[in-house]
Coordinates of C-alpha atoms and ligand atoms in Angstrom, one line a residue:
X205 CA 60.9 161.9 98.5
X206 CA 62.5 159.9 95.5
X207 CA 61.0 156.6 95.2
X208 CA 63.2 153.7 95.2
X209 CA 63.9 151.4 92.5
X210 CA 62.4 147.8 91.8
X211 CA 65.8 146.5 92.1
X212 CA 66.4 143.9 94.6
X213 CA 69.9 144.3 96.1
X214 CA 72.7 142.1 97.8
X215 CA 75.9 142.2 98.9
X216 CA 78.2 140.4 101.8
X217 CA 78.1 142.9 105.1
X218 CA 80.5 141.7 107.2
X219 CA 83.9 142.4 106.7
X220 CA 86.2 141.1 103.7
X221 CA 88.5 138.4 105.3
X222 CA 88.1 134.4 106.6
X223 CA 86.0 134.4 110.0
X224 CA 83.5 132.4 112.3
X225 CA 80.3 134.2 110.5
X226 CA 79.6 136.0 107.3
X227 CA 76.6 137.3 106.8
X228 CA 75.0 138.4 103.5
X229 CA 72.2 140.8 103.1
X230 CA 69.3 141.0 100.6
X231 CA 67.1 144.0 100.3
X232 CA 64.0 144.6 98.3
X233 CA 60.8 142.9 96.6
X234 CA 62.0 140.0 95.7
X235 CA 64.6 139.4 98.9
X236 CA 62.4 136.7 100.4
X237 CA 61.4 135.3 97.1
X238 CA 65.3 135.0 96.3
X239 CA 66.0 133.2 99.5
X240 CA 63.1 131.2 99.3
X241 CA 65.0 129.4 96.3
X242 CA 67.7 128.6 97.6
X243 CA 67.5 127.8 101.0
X244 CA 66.3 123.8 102.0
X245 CA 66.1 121.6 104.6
X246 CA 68.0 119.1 106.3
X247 CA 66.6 116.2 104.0
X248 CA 67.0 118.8 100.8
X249 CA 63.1 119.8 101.2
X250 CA 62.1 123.5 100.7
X251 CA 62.3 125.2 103.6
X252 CA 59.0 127.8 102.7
X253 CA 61.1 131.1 103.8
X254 CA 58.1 133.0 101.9
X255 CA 55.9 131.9 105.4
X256 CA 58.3 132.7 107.6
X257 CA 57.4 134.9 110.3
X258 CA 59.3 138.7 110.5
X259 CA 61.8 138.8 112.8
X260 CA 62.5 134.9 113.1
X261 CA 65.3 132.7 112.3
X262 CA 65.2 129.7 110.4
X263 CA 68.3 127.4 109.8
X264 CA 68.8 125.2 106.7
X265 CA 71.0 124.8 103.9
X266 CA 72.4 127.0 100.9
X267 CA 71.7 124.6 97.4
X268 CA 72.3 125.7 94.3
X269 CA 70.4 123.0 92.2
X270 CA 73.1 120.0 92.4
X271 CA 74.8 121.0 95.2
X272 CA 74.7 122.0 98.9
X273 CA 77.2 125.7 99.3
X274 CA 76.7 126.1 103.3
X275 CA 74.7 125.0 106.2
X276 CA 72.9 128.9 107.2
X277 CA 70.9 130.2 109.5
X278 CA 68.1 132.9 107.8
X279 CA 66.8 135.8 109.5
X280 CA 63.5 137.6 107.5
X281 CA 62.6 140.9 108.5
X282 CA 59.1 142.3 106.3
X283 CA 58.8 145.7 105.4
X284 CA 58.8 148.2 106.9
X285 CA 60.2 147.0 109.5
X286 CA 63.9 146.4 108.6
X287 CA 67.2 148.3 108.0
X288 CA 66.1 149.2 104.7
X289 CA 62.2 149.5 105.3
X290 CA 62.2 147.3 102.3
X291 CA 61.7 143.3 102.8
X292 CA 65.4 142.0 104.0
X293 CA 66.7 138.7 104.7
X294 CA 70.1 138.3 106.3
X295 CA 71.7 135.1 105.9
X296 CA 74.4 133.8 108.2
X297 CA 76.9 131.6 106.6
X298 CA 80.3 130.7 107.5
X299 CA 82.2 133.3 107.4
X300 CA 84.7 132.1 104.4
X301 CA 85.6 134.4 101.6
X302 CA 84.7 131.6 99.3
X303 CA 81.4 130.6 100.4
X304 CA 80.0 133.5 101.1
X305 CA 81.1 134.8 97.2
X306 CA 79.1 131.6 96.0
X307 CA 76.1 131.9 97.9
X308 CA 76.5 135.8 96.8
X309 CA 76.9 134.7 93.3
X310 CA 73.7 132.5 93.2
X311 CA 71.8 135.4 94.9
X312 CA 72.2 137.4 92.0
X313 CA 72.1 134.6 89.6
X314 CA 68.2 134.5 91.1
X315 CA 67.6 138.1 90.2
X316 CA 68.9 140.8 92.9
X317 CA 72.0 143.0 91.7
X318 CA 75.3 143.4 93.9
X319 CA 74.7 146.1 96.1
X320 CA 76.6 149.5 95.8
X321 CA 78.7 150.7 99.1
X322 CA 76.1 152.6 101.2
X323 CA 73.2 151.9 99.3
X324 CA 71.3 149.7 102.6
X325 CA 71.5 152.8 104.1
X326 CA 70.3 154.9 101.0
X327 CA 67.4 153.0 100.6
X328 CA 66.7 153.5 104.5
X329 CA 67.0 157.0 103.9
X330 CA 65.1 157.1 100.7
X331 CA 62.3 155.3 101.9
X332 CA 62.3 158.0 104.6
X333 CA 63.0 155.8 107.9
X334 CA 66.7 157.8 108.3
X335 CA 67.1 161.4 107.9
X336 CA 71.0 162.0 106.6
X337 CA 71.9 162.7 109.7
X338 CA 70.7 159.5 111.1
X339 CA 72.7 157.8 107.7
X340 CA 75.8 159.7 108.1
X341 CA 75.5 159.1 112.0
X342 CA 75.2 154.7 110.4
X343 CA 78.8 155.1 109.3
X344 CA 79.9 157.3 112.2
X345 CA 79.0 154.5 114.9
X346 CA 80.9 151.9 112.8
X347 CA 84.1 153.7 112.5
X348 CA 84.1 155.7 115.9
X349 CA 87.2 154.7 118.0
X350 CA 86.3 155.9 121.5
X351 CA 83.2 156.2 123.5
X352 CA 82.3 159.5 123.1
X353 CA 82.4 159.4 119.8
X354 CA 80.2 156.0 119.8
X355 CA 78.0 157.9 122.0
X356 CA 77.8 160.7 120.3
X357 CA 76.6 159.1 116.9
X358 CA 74.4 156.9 118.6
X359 CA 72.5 159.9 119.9
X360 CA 72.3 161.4 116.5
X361 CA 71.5 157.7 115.1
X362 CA 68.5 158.3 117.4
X363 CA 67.5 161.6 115.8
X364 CA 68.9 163.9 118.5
X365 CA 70.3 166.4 115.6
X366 CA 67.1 165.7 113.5
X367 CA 64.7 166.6 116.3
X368 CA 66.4 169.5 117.1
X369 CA 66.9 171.1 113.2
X370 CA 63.1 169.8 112.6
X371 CA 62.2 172.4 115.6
X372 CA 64.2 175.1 114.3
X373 CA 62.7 174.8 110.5
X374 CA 59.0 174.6 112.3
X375 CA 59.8 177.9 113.6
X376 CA 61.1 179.9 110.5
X377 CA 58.4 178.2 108.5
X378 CA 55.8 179.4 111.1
X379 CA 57.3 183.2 110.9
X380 CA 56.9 182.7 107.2
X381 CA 53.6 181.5 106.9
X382 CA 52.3 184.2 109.3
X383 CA 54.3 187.4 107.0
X384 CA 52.2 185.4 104.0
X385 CA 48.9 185.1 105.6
X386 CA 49.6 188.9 106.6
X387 CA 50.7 190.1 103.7
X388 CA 47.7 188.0 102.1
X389 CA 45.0 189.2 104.4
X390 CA 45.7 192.4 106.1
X391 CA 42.8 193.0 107.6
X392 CA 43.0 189.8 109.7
X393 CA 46.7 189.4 110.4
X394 CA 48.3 192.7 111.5
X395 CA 52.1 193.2 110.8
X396 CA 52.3 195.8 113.8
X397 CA 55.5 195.4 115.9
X398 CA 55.9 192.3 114.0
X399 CA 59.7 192.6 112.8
X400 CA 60.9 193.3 116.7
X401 CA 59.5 190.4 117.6
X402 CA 60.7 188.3 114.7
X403 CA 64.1 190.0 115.4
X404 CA 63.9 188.3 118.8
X405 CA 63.0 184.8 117.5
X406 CA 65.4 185.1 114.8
X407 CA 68.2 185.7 117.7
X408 CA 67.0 183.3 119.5
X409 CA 67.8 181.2 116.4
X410 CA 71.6 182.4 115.8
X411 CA 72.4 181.6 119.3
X412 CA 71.3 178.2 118.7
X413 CA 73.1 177.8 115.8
X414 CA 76.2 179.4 116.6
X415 CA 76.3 176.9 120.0
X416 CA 76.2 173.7 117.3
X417 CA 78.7 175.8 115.3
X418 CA 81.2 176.1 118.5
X419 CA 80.3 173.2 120.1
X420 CA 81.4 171.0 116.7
X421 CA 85.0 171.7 117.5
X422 CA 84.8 170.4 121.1
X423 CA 83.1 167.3 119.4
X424 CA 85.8 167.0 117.2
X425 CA 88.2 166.8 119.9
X426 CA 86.0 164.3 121.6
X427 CA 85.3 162.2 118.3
X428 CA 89.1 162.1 117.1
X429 CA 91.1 162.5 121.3
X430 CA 93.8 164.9 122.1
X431 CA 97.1 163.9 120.7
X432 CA 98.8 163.8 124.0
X433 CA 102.7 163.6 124.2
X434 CA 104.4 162.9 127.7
X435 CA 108.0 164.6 127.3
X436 CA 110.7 165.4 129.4
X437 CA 114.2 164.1 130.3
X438 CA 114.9 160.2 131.6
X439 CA 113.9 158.8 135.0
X440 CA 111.9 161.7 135.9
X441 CA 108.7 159.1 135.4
X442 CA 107.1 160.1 132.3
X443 CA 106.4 155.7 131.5
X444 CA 105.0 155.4 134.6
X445 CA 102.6 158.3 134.1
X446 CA 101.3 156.8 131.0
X447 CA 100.7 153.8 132.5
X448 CA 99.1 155.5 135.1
X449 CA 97.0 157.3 132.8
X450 CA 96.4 154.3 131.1
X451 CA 95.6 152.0 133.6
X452 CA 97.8 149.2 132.4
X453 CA 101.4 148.5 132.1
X454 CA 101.8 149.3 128.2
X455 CA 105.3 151.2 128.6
X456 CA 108.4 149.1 130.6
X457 CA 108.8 151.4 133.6
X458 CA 112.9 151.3 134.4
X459 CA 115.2 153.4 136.1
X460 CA 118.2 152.8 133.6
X461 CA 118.0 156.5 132.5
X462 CA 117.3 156.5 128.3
X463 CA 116.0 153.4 128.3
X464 CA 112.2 154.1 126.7
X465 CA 113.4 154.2 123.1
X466 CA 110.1 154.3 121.1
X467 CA 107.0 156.1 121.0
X468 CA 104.2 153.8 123.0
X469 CA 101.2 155.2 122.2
X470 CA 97.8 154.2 123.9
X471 CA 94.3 155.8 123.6
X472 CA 93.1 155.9 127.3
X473 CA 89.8 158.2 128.6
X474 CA 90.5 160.4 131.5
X475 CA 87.2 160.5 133.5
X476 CA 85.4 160.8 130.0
X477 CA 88.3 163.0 127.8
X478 CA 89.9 160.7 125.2
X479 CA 93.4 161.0 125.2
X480 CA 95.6 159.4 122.5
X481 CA 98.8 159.2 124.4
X482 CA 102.3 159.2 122.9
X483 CA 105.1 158.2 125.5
X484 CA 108.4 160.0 124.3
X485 CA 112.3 158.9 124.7
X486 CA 113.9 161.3 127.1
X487 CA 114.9 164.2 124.7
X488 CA 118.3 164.8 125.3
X489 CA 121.5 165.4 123.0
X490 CA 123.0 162.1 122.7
X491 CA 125.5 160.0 121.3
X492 CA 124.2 157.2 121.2
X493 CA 123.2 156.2 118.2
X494 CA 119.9 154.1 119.1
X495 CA 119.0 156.5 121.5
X496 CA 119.3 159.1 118.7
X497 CA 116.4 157.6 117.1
X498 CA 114.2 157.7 120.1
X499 CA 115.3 161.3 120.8
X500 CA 114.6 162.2 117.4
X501 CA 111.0 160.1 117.6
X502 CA 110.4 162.5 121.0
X503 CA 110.8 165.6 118.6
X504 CA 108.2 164.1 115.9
X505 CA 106.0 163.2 119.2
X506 CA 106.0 166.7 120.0
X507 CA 105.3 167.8 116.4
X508 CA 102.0 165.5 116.1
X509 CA 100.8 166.3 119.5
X510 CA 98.2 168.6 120.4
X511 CA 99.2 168.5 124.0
X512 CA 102.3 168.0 125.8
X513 CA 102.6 166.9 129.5
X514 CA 106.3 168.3 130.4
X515 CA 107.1 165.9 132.9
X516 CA 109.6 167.2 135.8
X517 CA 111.4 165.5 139.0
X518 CA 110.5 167.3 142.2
X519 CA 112.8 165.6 143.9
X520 CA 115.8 166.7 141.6
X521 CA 115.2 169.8 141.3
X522 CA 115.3 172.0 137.9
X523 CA 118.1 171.1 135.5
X524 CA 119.3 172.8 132.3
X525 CA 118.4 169.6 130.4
X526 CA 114.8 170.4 131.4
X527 CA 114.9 174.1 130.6
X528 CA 116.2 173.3 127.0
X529 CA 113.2 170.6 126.4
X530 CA 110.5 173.1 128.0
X531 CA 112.3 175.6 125.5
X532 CA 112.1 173.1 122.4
X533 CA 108.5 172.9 123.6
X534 CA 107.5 176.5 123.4
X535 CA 109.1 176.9 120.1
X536 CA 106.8 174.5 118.3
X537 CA 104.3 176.8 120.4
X538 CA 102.3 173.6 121.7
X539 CA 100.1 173.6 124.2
X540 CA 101.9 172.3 127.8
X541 CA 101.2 171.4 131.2
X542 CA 103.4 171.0 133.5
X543 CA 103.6 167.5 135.6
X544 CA 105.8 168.4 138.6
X545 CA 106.6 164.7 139.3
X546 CA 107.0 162.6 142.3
X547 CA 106.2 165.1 144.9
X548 CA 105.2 162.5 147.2
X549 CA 109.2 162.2 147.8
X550 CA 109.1 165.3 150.1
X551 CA 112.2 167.5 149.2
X552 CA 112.8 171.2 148.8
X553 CA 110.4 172.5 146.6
X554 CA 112.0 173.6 143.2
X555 CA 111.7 176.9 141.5
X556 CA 109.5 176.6 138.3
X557 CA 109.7 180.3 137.5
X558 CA 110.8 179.4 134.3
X559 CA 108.1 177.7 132.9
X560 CA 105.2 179.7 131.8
X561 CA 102.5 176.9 131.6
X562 CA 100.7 175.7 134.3
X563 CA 102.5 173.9 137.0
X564 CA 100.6 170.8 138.9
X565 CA 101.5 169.1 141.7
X566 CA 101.8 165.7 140.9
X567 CA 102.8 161.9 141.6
X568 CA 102.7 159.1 139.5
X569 CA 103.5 157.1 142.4
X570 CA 100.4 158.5 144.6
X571 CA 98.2 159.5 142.0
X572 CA 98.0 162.7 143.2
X573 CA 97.4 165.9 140.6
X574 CA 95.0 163.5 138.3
X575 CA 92.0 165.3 138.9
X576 CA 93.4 168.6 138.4
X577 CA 95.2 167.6 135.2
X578 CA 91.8 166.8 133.7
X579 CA 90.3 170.1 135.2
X580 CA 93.3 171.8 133.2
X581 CA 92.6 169.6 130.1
X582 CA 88.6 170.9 129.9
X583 CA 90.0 174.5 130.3
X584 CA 92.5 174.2 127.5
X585 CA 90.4 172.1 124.9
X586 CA 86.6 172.1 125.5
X587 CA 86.2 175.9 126.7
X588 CA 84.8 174.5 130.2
X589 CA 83.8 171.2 131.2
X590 CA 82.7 168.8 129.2
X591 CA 79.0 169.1 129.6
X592 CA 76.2 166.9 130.2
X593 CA 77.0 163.9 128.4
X594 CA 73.4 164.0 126.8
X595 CA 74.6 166.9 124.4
X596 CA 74.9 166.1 121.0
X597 CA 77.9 167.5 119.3
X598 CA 77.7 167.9 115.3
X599 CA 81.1 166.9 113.5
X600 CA 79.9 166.3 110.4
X601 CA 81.5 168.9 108.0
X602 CA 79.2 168.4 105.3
X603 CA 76.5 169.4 108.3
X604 CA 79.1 172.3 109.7
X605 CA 78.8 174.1 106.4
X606 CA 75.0 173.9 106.1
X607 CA 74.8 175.4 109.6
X608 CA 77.2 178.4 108.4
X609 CA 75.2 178.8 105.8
X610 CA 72.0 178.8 108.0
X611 CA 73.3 181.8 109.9
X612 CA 74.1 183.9 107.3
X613 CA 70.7 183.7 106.0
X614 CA 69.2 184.2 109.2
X615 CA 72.1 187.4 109.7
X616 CA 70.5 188.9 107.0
X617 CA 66.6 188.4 108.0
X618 CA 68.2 190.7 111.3
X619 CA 69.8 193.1 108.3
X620 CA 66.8 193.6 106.5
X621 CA 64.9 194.4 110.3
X622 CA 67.6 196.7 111.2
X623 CA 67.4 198.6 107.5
X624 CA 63.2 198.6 107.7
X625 CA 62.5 196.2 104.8
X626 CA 59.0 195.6 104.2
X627 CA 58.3 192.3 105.3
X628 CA 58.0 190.0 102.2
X629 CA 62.1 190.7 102.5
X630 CA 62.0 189.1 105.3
X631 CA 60.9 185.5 103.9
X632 CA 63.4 185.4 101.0
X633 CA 66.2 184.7 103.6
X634 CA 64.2 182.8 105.9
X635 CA 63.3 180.7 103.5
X636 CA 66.9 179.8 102.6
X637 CA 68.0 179.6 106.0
X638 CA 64.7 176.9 106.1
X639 CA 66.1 175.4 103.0
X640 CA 69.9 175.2 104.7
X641 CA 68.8 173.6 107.7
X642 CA 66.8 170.9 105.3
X643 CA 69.5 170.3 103.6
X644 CA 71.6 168.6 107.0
X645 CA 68.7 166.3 107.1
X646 CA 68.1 165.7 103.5
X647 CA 65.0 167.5 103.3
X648 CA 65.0 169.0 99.4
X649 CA 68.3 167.7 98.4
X650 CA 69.6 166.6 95.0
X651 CA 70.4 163.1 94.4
X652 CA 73.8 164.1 93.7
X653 CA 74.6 164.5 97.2
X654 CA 73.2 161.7 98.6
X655 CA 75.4 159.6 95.8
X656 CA 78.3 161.4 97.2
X657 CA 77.6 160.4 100.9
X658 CA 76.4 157.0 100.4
X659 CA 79.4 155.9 98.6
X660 CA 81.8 156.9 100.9
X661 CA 79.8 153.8 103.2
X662 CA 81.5 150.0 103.4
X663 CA 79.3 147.6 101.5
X664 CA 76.8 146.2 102.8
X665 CA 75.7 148.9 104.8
Ligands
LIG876 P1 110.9 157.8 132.4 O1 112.3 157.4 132.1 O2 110.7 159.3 132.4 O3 109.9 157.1 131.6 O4 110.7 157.4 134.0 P2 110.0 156.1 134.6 O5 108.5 156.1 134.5 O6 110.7 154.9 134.0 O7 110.4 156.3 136.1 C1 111.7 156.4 136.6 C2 111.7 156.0 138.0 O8 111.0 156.9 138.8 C3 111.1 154.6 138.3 O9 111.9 154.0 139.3 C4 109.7 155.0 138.9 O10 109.2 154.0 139.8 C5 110.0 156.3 139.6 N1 108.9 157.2 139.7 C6 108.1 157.6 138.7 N2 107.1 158.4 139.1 C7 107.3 158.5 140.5 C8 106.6 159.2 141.5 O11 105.6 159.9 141.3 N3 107.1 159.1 142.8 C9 108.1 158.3 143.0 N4 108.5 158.2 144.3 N5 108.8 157.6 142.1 C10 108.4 157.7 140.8

């Protein structure tokens, strides 16, 4: 591991803008020193931050010399235990652009250096308390928009993905120490049957990797939600399923047909899918000018969405106007379902022979059909249900790649079985395929990389 610099850093880490609390962050050697000399008392007396206890708060005033910037509260946390592993002092100020700039400015005028974006987290990472995963799973958690993809990085913030590539490089390194000592010492280690068994732990090992592989597309889903666009003509109560759907009344429900004239959109979780939800104009040629625009806005819904809900009126019966949506539909080739709407209105039951997409029985009204549009929603976008919610999906692409990687080395370890190397073939690619799997947690990596990922951080993280 790369050791860190004697630079002592600083930079504001809450977000840019006028608010209640700023608070600056200081990390390194001279952190507590730094704060030490500036921060006094009530009556303008030092305030002795070097003796303050780790993980206590002390409140007193920001002074530069003549005068006094912000009344703060200071937080010291001693190394290692901190963000940064390093010595860190937080200070809270209040939160206005300007003061927190000065108190930042006489930071570094006492000898620490504004911080680069990311580099907290760098120095976490290089001072080995993080593994990448756990720093690209830092930014993750900040900018994830729903729960499961808070979740999600949380898990991996713990070391969920670390843990489990850690056990999979302690197997190929064990497999390769063994062909070593072997090859070493023959008359000890004996190489007899060897490669059908490795063949079987190597398998063992695709399988696993290939499941992060396939799973990282359901996580994807999860992380980003399905693009979710309720069409279908007026009246036949496509509002009112998006407020169902979203719990709230975010869309005006009205029976005035035409009369939802922009896109609503709202990201709702349907038992634990996240949905971003687009609410359409009735598509339906029109002369009316303003309508036009929402009809036209239905057709760009239906071009961003992943999914569309065709929304239908039981109690009306199948129209030509809804045969020419469904068909505008099908030729963006989109994936549909089919809300047959307000069946609690008992009428005839109408012939929906036409539509090749699945067909549920629903009512805004009643609620009835929810649980078997989610059913239908797992089918179409996470291959099955979503599983245990303790499963960790990789989205990382940067991580994605090494894990492609990893299986093709391992691919050819079963090649090189198959064909009847001798074994010290065997190690070359297992040692990549050890080396791949090092790389996702920034085992052996060049510093390059980690420059690359660190900077795309906010500062002070
Ligand atoms: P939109 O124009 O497609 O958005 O339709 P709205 O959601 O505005 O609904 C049109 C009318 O149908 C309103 O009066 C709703 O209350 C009514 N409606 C919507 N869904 C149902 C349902 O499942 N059952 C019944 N009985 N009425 C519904």
């Amino acid at each position: 591991m790369i050791n860190n610099t004697d630079d002592t850093i600083a930079a504001i880490a809450t977000a840019p803008g006028n608010s209640g609390i700023g608070v600056i962050r200081i990390s390194g050697e001279k952190a507590i020193e730094i704060a030490d000399s500036i921060i006094v008392n009530k009556s303008g007396k030092k305030t002795d931050i070097i003796d303050q206890e780790s993980h206590t708060v002390k409140y007193g005033f920001v002074f530069d010399g003549n005068d006094t910037i912000d009344e703060v509260l200071v937080s010291v946390f001693k190394k290692p235990r901190s963000y940064t592993a390093e010595d860190v002092v937080e200070i809270s100020c209040h939160g206005g652009t300007y003061v927190l700039r000065r108190v930042l400015s006489l930071i570094t005028e006492r000898g620490a250096r504004p911080a680069e974006p990311g580099e907290f987290t760098k120095r976490a990472f290089m001072n080995g308390r993080i593994d990448l995963t756990e720093a690209e799973a830092v930014m993750d958690v900040i900018s994830s928009g729903n729960e499961f993809a808070r979740k999600n990085s949380l898990s991996i913030l713990k070391g969920a993905v670390h843990n489990k590539i850690v056990s999979m490089r302690d197997k190929i390194l064990h497999e390769t120490a063994f062909i070593e000592s072997a090859l070493d010492d023959p008359e000890h280690y004996s190489l007899e049957g060897y490669p059908e068994k490795l063949k079987e732990i190597i398998e063992e090992l695709i399988r696993s990797v290939r499941k992060m592989i396939s799973d990282s597309d359901t996580g994807r889903v999860l992380k980003e939600g399905i693009r979710t666009a309720i069409a279908g003509k007026p009246n036949v109560g496509k509002s009112s399923i998006l407020n169902l759907l979203s719990g709230e009344n975010k869309a005006i429900v009205t029976d005035i047909p035409g009369t939802t004239r922009d896109i609503v959109s709202s990201e709702v979780s349907l038992s634990g899918i996240p949905l971003i939800l687009f609410d359409t104009a009735g598509i339906r040629e029109t002369e009316d000018t303003v309508e036009k625009i929402g009809v036209e806005r239905s057709r760009e819904s239906i071009d961003l969405a992943d999914l569309i809900l065709f929304t239908i009126d039981s109690s009306e019966g199948i129209t030509e106007e809804d045969r020419e949506i469904y068909d505008l539909i099908k030729a963006n080739d989109k994936k549909c379902i089919i809300l047959k709407n307000k069946t609690d209105l008992q009428v005839e039951d109408p012939d929906t022979s036409y539509f090749t997409d699945p067909v549920i029985e629903f009512s805004a009204k009643t609620e009835k059909g929810l649980y078997e549009l989610k059913k239908k929603i797992e089918e179409y976008f996470l291959s099955g249900e979503i599983q245990n919610s303790e499963d960790i999906y990789i989205t990382n692409v940067r991580q994605i790649k090494e894990l492609k990687y990893t299986e093709d080395s391992l691919l050819l370890v079963i090649k090189s079985i198959e064909d009847k190397m001798t074994e010290d073939f065997f190690t070359v690619d297992l040692m990549d395929a050890y080396s791949h799997l090092g790389n996702i947690i920034g085992e052996d990596t060049d510093e390059d990389l980690f420059d690359r990922i660190f900077s795309e951080f906010c500062m002070g993280k």
